[in-house]
XYZ file of C-alpha atoms in Angstrom:
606
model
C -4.997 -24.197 -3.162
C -2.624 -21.521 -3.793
C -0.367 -20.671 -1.546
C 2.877 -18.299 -1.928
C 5.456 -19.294 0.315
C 8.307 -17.610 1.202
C 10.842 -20.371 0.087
C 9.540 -20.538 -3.512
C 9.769 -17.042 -3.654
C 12.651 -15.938 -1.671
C 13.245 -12.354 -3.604
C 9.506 -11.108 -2.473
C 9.744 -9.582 0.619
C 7.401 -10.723 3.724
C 5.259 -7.759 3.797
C 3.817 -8.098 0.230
C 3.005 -11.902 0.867
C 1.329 -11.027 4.074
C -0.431 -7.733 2.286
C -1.857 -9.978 -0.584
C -2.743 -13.271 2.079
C -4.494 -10.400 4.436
C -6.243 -8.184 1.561
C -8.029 -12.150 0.667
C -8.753 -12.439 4.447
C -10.467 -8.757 4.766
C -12.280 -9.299 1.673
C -13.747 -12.988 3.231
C -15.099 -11.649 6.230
C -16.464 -8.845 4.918
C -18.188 -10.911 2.947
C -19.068 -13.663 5.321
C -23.222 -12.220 5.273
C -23.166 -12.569 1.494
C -21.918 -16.036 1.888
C -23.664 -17.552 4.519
C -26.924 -16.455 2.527
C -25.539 -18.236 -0.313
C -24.710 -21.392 1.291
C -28.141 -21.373 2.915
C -29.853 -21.223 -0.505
C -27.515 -23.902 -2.139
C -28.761 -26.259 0.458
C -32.008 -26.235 -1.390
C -31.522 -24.813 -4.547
C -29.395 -25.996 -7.695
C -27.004 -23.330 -8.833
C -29.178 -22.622 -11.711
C -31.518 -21.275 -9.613
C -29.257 -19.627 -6.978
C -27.032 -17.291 -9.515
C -28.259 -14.640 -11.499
C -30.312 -15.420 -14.562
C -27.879 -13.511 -17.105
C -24.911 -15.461 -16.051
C -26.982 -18.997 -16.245
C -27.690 -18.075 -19.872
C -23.630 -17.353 -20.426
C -23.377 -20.828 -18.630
C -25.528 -22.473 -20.854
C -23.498 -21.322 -23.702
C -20.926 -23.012 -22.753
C -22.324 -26.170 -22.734
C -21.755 -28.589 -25.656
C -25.304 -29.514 -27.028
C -24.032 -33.423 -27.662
C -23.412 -33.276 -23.787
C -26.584 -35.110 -22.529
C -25.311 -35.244 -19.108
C -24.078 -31.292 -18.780
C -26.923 -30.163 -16.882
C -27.147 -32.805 -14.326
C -23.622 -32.094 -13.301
C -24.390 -28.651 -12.885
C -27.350 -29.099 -10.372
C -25.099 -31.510 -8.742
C -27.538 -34.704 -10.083
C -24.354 -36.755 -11.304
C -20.468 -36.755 -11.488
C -20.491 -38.892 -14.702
C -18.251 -37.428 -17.385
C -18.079 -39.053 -21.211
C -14.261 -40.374 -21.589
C -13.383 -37.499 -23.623
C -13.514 -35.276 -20.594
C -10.021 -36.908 -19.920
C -8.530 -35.889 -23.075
C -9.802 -32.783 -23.099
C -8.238 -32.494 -19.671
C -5.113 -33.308 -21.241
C -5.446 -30.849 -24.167
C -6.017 -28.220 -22.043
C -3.096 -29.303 -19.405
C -0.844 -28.689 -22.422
C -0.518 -24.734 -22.296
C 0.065 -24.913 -18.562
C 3.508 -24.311 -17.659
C 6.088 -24.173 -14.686
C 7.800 -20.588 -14.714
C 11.259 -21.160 -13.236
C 12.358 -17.284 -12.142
C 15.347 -16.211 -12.540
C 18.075 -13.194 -11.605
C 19.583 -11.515 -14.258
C 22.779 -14.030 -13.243
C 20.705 -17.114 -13.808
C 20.181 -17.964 -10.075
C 16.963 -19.709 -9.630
C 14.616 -17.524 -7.382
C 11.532 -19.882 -7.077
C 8.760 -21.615 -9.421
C 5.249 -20.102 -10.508
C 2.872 -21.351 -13.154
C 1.294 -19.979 -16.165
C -0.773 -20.967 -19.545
C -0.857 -19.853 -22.780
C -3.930 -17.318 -23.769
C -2.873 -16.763 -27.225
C -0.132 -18.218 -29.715
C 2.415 -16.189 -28.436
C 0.760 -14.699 -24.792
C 1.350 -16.028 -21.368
C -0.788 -15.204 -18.101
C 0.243 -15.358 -14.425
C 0.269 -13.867 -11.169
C 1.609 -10.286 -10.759
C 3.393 -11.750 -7.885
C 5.062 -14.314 -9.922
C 6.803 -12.079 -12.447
C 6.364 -8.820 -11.040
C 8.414 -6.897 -13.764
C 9.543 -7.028 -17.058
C 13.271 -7.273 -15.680
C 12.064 -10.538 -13.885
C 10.450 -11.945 -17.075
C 13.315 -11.384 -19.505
C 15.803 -13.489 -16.710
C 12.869 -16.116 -16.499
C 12.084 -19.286 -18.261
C 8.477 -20.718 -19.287
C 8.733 -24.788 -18.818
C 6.374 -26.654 -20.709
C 6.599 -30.962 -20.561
C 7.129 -30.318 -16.518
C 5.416 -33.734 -16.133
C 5.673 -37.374 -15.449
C 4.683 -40.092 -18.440
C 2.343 -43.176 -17.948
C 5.264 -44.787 -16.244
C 5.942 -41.934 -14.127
C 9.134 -41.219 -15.435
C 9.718 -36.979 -16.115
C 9.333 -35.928 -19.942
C 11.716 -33.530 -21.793
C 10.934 -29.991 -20.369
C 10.853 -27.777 -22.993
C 12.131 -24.464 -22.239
C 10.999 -20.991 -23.509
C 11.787 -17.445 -23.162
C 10.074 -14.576 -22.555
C 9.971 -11.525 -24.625
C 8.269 -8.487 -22.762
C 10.114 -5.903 -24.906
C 6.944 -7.343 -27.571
C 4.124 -6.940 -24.714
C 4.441 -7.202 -20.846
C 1.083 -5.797 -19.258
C 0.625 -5.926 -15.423
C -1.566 -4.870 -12.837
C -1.217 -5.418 -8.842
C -4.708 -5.220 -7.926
C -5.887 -7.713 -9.945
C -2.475 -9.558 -9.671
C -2.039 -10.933 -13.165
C 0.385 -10.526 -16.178
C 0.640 -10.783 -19.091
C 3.855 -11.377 -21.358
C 4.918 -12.349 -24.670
C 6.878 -15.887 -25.194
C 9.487 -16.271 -27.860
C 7.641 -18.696 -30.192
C 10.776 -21.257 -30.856
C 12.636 -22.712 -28.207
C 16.427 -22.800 -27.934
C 16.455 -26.625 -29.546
C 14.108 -25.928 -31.891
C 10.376 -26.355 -30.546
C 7.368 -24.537 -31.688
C 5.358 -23.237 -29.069
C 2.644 -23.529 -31.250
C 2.875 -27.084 -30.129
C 1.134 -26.655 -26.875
C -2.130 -24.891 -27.746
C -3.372 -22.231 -25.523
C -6.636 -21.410 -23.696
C -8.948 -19.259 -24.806
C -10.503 -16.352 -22.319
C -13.691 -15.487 -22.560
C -14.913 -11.711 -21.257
C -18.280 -13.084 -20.592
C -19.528 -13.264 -16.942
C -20.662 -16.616 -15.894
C -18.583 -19.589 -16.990
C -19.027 -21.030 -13.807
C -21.837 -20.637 -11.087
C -21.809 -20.486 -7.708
C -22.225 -24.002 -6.106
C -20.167 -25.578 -9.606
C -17.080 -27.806 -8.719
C -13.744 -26.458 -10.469
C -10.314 -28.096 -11.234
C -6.947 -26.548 -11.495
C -3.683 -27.633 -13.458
C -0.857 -26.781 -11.541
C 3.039 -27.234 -10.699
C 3.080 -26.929 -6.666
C 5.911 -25.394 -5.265
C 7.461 -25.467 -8.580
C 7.231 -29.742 -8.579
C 6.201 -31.480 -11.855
C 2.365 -30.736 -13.271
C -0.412 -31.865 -11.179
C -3.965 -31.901 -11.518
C -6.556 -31.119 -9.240
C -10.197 -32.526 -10.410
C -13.057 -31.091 -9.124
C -11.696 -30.940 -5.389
C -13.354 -27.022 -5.095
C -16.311 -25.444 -5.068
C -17.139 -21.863 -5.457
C -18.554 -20.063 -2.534
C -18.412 -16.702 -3.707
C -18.107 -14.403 -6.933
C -17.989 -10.737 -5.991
C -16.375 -7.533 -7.947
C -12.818 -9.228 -9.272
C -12.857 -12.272 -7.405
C -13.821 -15.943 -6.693
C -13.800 -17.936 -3.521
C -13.822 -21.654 -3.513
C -13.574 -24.456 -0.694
C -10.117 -25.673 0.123
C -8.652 -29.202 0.389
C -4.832 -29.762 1.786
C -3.157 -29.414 -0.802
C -0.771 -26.719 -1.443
C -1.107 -25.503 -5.053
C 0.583 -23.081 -7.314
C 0.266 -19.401 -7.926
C -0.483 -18.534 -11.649
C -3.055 -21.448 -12.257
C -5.587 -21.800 -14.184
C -9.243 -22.737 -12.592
C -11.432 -24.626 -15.045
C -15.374 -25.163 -14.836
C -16.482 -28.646 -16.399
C -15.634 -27.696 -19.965
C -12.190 -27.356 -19.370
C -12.707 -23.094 -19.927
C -10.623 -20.773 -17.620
C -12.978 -19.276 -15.098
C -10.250 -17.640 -12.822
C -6.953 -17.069 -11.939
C -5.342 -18.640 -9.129
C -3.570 -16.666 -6.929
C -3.750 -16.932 -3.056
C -5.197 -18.511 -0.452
C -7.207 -17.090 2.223
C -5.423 -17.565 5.846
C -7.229 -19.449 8.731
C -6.979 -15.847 11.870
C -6.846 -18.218 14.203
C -4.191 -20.544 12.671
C -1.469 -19.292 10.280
C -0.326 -22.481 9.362
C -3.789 -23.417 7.513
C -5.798 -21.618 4.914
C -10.234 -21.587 4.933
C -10.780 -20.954 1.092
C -9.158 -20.735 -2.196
C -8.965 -16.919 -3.803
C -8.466 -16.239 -7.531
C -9.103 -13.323 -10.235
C -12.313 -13.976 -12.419
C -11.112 -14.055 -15.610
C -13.675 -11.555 -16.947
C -12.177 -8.717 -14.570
C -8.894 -9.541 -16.231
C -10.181 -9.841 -19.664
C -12.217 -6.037 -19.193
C -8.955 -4.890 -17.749
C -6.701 -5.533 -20.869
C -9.591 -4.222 -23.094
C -9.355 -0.902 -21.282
C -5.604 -0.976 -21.497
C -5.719 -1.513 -24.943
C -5.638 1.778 -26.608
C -2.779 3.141 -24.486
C -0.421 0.497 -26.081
C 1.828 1.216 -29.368
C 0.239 -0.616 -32.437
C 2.560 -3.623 -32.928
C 1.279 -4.476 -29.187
C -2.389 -4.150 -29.969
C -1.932 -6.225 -33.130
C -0.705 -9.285 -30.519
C -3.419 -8.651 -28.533
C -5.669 -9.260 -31.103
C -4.409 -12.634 -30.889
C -5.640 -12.699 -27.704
C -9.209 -11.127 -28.358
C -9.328 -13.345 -31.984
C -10.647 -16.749 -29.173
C -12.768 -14.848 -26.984
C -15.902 -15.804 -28.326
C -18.193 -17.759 -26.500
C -17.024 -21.673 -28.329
C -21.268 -22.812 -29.283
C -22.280 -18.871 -30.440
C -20.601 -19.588 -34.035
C -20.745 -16.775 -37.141
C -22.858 -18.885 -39.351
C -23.875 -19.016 -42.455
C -26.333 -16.381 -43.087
C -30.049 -18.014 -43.581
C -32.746 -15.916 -44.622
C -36.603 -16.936 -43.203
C -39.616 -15.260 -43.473
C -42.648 -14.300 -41.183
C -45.938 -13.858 -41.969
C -47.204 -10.559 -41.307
C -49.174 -11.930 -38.307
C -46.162 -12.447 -36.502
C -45.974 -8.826 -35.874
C -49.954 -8.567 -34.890
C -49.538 -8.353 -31.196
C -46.084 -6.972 -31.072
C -46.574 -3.466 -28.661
C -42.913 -2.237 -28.688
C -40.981 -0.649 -26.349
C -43.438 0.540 -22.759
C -42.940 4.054 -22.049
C -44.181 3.040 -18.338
C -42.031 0.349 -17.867
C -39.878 1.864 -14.979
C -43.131 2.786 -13.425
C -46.005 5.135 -13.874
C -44.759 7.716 -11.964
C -40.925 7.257 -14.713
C -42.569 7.706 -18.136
C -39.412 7.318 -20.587
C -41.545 8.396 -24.027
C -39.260 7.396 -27.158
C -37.197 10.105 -28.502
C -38.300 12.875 -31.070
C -36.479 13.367 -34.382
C -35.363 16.765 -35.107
C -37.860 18.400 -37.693
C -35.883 18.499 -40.622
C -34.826 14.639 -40.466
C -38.552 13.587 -39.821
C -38.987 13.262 -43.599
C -36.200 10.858 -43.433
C -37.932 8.246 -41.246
C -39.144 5.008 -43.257
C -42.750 4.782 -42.987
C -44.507 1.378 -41.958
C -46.888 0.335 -44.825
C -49.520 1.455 -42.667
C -48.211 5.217 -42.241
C -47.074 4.653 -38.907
C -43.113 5.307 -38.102
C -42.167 3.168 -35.348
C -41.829 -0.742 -35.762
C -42.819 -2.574 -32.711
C -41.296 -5.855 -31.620
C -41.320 -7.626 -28.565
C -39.762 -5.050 -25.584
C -38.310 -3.261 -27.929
C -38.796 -1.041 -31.061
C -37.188 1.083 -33.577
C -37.540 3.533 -36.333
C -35.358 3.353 -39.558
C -33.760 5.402 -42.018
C -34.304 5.520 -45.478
C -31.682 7.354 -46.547
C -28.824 5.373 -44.863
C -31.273 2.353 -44.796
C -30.169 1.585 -40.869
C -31.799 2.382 -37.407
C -32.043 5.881 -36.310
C -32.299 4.189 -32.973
C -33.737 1.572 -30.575
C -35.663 1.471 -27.186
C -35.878 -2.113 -25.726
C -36.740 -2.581 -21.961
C -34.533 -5.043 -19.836
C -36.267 -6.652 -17.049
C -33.070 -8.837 -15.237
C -35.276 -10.887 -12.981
C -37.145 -12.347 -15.597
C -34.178 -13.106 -18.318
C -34.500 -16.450 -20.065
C -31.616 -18.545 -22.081
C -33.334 -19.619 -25.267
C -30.701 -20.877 -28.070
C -29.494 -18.698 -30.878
C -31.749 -18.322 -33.683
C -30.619 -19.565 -37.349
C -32.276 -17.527 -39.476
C -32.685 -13.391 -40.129
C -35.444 -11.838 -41.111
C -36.516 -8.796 -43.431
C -39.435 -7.063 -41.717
C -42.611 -6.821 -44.099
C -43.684 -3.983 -43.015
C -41.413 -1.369 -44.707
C -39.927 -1.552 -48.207
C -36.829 -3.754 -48.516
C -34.960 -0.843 -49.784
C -34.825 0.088 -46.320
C -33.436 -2.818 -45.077
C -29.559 -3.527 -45.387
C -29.672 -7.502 -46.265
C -26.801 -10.217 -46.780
C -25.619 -8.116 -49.714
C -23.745 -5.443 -47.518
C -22.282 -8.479 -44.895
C -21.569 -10.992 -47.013
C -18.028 -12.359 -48.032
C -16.124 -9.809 -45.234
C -15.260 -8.952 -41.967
C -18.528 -7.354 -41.410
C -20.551 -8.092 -38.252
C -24.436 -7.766 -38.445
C -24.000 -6.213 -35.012
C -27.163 -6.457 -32.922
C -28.309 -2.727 -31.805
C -30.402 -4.373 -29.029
C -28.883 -7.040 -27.991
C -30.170 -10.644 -28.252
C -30.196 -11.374 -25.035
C -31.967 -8.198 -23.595
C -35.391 -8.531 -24.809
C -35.692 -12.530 -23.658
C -37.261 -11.890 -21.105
C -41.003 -13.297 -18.987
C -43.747 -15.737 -20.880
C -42.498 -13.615 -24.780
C -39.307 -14.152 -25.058
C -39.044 -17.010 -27.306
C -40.427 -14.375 -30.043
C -38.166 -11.732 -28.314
C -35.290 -13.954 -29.358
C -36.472 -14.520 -33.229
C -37.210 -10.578 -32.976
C -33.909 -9.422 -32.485
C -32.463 -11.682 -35.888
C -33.930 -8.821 -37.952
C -31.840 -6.528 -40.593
C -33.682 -3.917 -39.175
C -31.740 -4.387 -35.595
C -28.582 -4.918 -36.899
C -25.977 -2.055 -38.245
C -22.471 -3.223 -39.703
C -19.818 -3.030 -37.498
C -16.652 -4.413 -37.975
C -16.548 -7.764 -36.446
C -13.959 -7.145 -33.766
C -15.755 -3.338 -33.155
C -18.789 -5.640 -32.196
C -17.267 -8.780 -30.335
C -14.717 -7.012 -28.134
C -14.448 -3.176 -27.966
C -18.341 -2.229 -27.027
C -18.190 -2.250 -22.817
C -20.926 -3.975 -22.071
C -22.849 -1.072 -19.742
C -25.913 -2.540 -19.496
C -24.577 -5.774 -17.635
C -21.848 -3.370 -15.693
C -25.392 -1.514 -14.586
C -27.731 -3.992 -14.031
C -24.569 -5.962 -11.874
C -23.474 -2.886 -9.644
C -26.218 -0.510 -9.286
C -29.544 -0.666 -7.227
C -31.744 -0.670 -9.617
C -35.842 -0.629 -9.282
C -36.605 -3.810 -9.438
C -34.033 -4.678 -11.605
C -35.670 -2.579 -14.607
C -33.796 -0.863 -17.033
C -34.600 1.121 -20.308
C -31.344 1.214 -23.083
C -31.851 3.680 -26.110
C -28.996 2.543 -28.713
C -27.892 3.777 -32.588
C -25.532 4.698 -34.884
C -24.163 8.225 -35.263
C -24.717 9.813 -38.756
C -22.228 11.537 -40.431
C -21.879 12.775 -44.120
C -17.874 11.881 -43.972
C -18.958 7.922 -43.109
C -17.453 5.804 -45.354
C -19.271 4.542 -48.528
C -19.210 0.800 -49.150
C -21.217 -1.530 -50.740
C -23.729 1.412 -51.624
C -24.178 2.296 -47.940
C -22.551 4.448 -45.565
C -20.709 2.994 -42.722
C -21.662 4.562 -39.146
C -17.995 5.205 -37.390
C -19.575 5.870 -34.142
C -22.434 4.261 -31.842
C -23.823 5.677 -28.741
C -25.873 4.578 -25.962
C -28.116 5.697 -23.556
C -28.956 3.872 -20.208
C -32.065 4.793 -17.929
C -33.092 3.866 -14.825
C -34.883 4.268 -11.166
C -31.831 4.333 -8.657
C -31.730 2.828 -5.023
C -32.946 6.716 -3.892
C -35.812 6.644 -6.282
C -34.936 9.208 -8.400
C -34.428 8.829 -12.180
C -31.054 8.526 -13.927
C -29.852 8.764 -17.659
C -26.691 7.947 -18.477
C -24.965 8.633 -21.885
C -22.062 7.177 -23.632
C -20.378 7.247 -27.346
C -17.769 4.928 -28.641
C -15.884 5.530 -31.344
C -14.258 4.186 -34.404
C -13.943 6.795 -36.337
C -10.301 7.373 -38.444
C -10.218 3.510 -37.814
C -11.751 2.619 -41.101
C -8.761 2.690 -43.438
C -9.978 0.316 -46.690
C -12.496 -1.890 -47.396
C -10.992 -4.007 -44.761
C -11.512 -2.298 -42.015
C -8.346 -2.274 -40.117
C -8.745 -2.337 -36.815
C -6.835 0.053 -34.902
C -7.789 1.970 -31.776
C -11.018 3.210 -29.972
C -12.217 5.406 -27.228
C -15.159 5.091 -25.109
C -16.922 8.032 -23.286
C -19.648 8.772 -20.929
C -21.156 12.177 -22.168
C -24.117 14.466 -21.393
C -27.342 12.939 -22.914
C -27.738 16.634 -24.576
C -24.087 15.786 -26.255
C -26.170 12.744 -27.956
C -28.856 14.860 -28.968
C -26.656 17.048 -30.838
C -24.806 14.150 -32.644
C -27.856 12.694 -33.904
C -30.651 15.072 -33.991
C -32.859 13.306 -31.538
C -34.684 15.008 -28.564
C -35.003 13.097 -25.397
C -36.998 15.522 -23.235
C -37.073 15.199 -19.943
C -34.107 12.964 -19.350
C -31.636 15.407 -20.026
C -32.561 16.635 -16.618
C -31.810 13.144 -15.451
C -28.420 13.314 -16.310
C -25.716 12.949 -13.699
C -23.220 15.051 -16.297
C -26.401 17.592 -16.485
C -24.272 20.537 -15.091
C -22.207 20.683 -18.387
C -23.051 23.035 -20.393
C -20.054 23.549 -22.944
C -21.045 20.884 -26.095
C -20.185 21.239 -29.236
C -21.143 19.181 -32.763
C -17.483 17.128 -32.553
C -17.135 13.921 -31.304
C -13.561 15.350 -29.444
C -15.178 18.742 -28.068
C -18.598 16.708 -27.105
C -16.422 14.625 -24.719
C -16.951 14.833 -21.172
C -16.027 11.603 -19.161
C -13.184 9.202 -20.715
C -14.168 5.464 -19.390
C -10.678 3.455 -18.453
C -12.713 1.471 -16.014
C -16.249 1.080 -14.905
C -15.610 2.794 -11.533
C -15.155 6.226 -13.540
C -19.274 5.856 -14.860
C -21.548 8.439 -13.164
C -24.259 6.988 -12.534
């Protein structure tokens, strides 16, 4: 477990130790309800089926489909592992490191560890290196270990750079610094790999046994397999069951698969027994990984270029950018296909699909039928046949019912409207374009349809180019940031989503490139009224050449009537729903429009 004593870290002063030990403490027993439930259902159920269903499917992901076993460790059927689970063990035990902390004399202060992220990026504790003073005077020690015949290896010693990044942050207790990439006799750092963070929530579920790499009170690397399991995940943090053994502030805590889940940082004090500790704390990685997203744009460019490094690996490992394969469906695929329900937040919350403004209904794409909105499964949308993308999407989200069904291969042209429509593998092809999913895969899957939900959302007709780190890494997810931390009606939510259509987007490829994307997020609130929520993000004057360099963004709630006025749609009613209502200064410019700058989800009005 990790445990900060005052010996390994004789510069902090008592008060800060006993701030962060009690902060874990307060945070347990408030808690201990939430908990106790928990436990109670984990005595029956397998932690498939105590967790939420959206962070099961992340789980899944994460799984290895040659891993026949997988499963049955998860639900707690077997501890077998195949060998390789030891070398992967090793591989990943390679970017873990002892930090030796220095003064700016040289004096030896006390020991931390940390792991590589990215080629060049370290993480620890806050705690450990609390400044970028403390990191230049420091030392990153990597071969801190014993050989087969338990004799110590040749450290390797590098330094770190935080004039080139140093990004910290006390609540969640982590940093993040740049490493000089050769060592003083010549090493690569390179040579030790690094571990890839992934944003996603649900790497590990509650009830799953973890393992940590650490260096204990600064002695060489030790391993700790599978000796917790997590209690609790809540807001930033994850509790897991304690053994004896002291560990090391700044580890990382694995799930089966070897992928950082958390990181390590104190342990949770027994009140009736100082000397002991209950439970394990650490920061989920995902809090940490939103955290640097948000702090992104406020850093000079050479520093959001190394981030990228960072970002490049946070893809979830078995979700891979394919080949593109085109399949067809018959046109009785689509027979029984309603669409988005107007009623689905209840008869008394009818959420009717939004009107175009009347001189851009001639610019709809009619069905072969006449008709002007397709219908899929939960969701629909109606296209444009001028810019040959979405005007928007409605798709209903019902989180109670969400099913993990594995990627589909192919995409899909819909039948029903002319191809000349539909943007097709000639616009993504051969560059860093994304086919980014306008309703997301995973929000239709949902009750006894969503294996054709799933095929569904692979058409062109649901996708809109984006470039592929706009799509994978700048977009907040709202919808999960909703359905996690408000109290919604039964867990129901409606999400309109499209592009924003400009006459200065840039041409490529024969189409126009939508700079900007907005969002709009309805639902029935614990007090039974209605909300609507609105928000824009931004690329635009970030697409320099064909390229797409990838510079800065800027996300924003605004009123829903701001979203009206940027893309011609009327949405009735639910601009009365609108917590950001009471504005009435908007203008047609994305800077003037703005009302509410997002730098972390506590700022959204819900």
């Amino acid at each position: 477990m990790s445990v900060i004593s005052y010996q390994d870290f004789p510069r902090l002063n008592k008060s800060l130790v006993d701030r962060q030990e009690q902060n874990s403490l307060k945070r347990y027993i408030d808690r201990r309800s939430e908990r106790e439930h928990i436990a109670s259902k984990l005595s029956t159920q397998s932690p498939l089926e105590v967790d939420t269903s959206y962070r099961v499917a992340i789980r899944k992901t994460l799984i290895n489909p040659r891993d026949g076993l997988s499963m049955k460790r998860i639900i707690g059927e077997s501890d077998l592992f195949p060998i390789s689970y030891l070398e992967a063990g090793l591989k990943a035990g390679k970017s873990v490191c002892r930090i030796e902390i220095r003064d700016s004399i040289g004096r030896v202060l006390g020991h931390g560890t940390g792991f590589l992220v990215a080629p060049s990026l370290l993480l620890t504790n806050q705690h450990v290196l609390d400044s970028a003073s403390v990191a230049r005077s420091s030392l990153a020690q990597f071969n801190c270990e014993v050989d087969l015949n338990l004799m110590p290896r040749q450290i390797k010693s590098f330094r770190f750079v935080p004039e080139r990044l140093f990004i910290t942050d006390v609540k969640l207790d982590f940093t993040l610094v740049a490493l000089e990439t050769d060592s003083a006799d010549g090493t690569k750092l390179s040579e030790f790999g690094f571990l890839p963070l992934y944003i996603e929530s649900g790497k590990a579920l509650l009830g799953e046994y973890v393992s940590s790499i650490q260096h204990p009170s600064g002695a060489p690397k030790v391993v700790a397999i599978r000796e917790n399991r997590i209690t609790d995940i809540f807001d930033d943090f994850i509790n897991y069951t304690t053994d004896t053994m002291p560990g090391s502030s700044g580890s990382p805590v694995f799930n089966d698969e070897w992928v950082t889940i958390a990181l390590h940082h104190t342990g949770v004090p027994d009140p009736d027994d100082s000397t002991k500790y209950i439970a394990n704390e650490g920061i989920r990685i995902s809090s940490i990984m939103e955290c640097i997203t948000l702090l992104r744009p406020t850093l000079h460019e050479e520093q959001q270029v190394l981030l990228d490094s960072l970002f490049a690996s946070s893809g979830l490992p078995y979700i891979e950018r394919s080949q593109m394969i085109i399949g067809n469906l018959a046109i009785d695929w689509y027979e029984r296909s309603t669409g988005y329900n107007t009623a689905f937040l209840g008869n008394h919350y009818a959420v009717p699909l939004p009107e175009l403004r009347s001189d851009l209904k001639q610019d709809i794409a009619l069905l072969k039928n006449g008709t002007t909105v397709l219908d899929y499964t939960h969701f629909s949308i109606v296209m444009s046949k001028s810019r040959r993308l979405a005007y928007y999407t409605a798709v209903n989200i019902n989180g109670q019912q969400l099913i993990n069904i594995q990627r589909p291969k192919k995409w899909y042209f819909d039948p029903r409207i002319d191809r000349k429509y539909q943007c097709g593998p000639e616009l993504y092809d051969n560059n860093d374009i994304d086919r980014g999913h306008l309703v997301r895969r995973l929000d239709p899957i949902w009750g006894k349809l969503a294996k054709k939900a799933n095929e569904d959302t692979f058409h062109f007709t649901n996708c809109s180019p984006q470039h592929k780190n706009f799509n994978q890494l700048t977009w907040l997810d709202l919808e999960n940031y909703i359905l996690k931390n408000a109290e919604t009606f039964d867990l129901k939510v409606t999400v309109f989503t499209g592009p924003v259509f400009r006459t200065d987007d840039m041409l490529y490829r024969g189409v126009k490139i939508p700079a900007e994307f907005w969002k709009i997020v309805v639902m029935v609130k614990e007090d039974g009224n209605l909300s609507a929520t609105a928000y824009l993000q931004t690329q635009k004057n970030l697409i320099r050449d064909l390229e797409f360099a990838f510079g800065s963004y800027k996300t924003y709630q605004v009123a829903v009537s701001n979203i009206e006025i940027l893309t011609g749609l009327d949405f009735g009613d639910l601009r009365n729903h609108d917590p950001l209502r009471s504005i009435t200064e908007v203008a047609d410019d994305t800077e003037s429009a703005i009302v509410n700058v997002i730098n972390t989800p506590s700022d959204i009005r819900i």
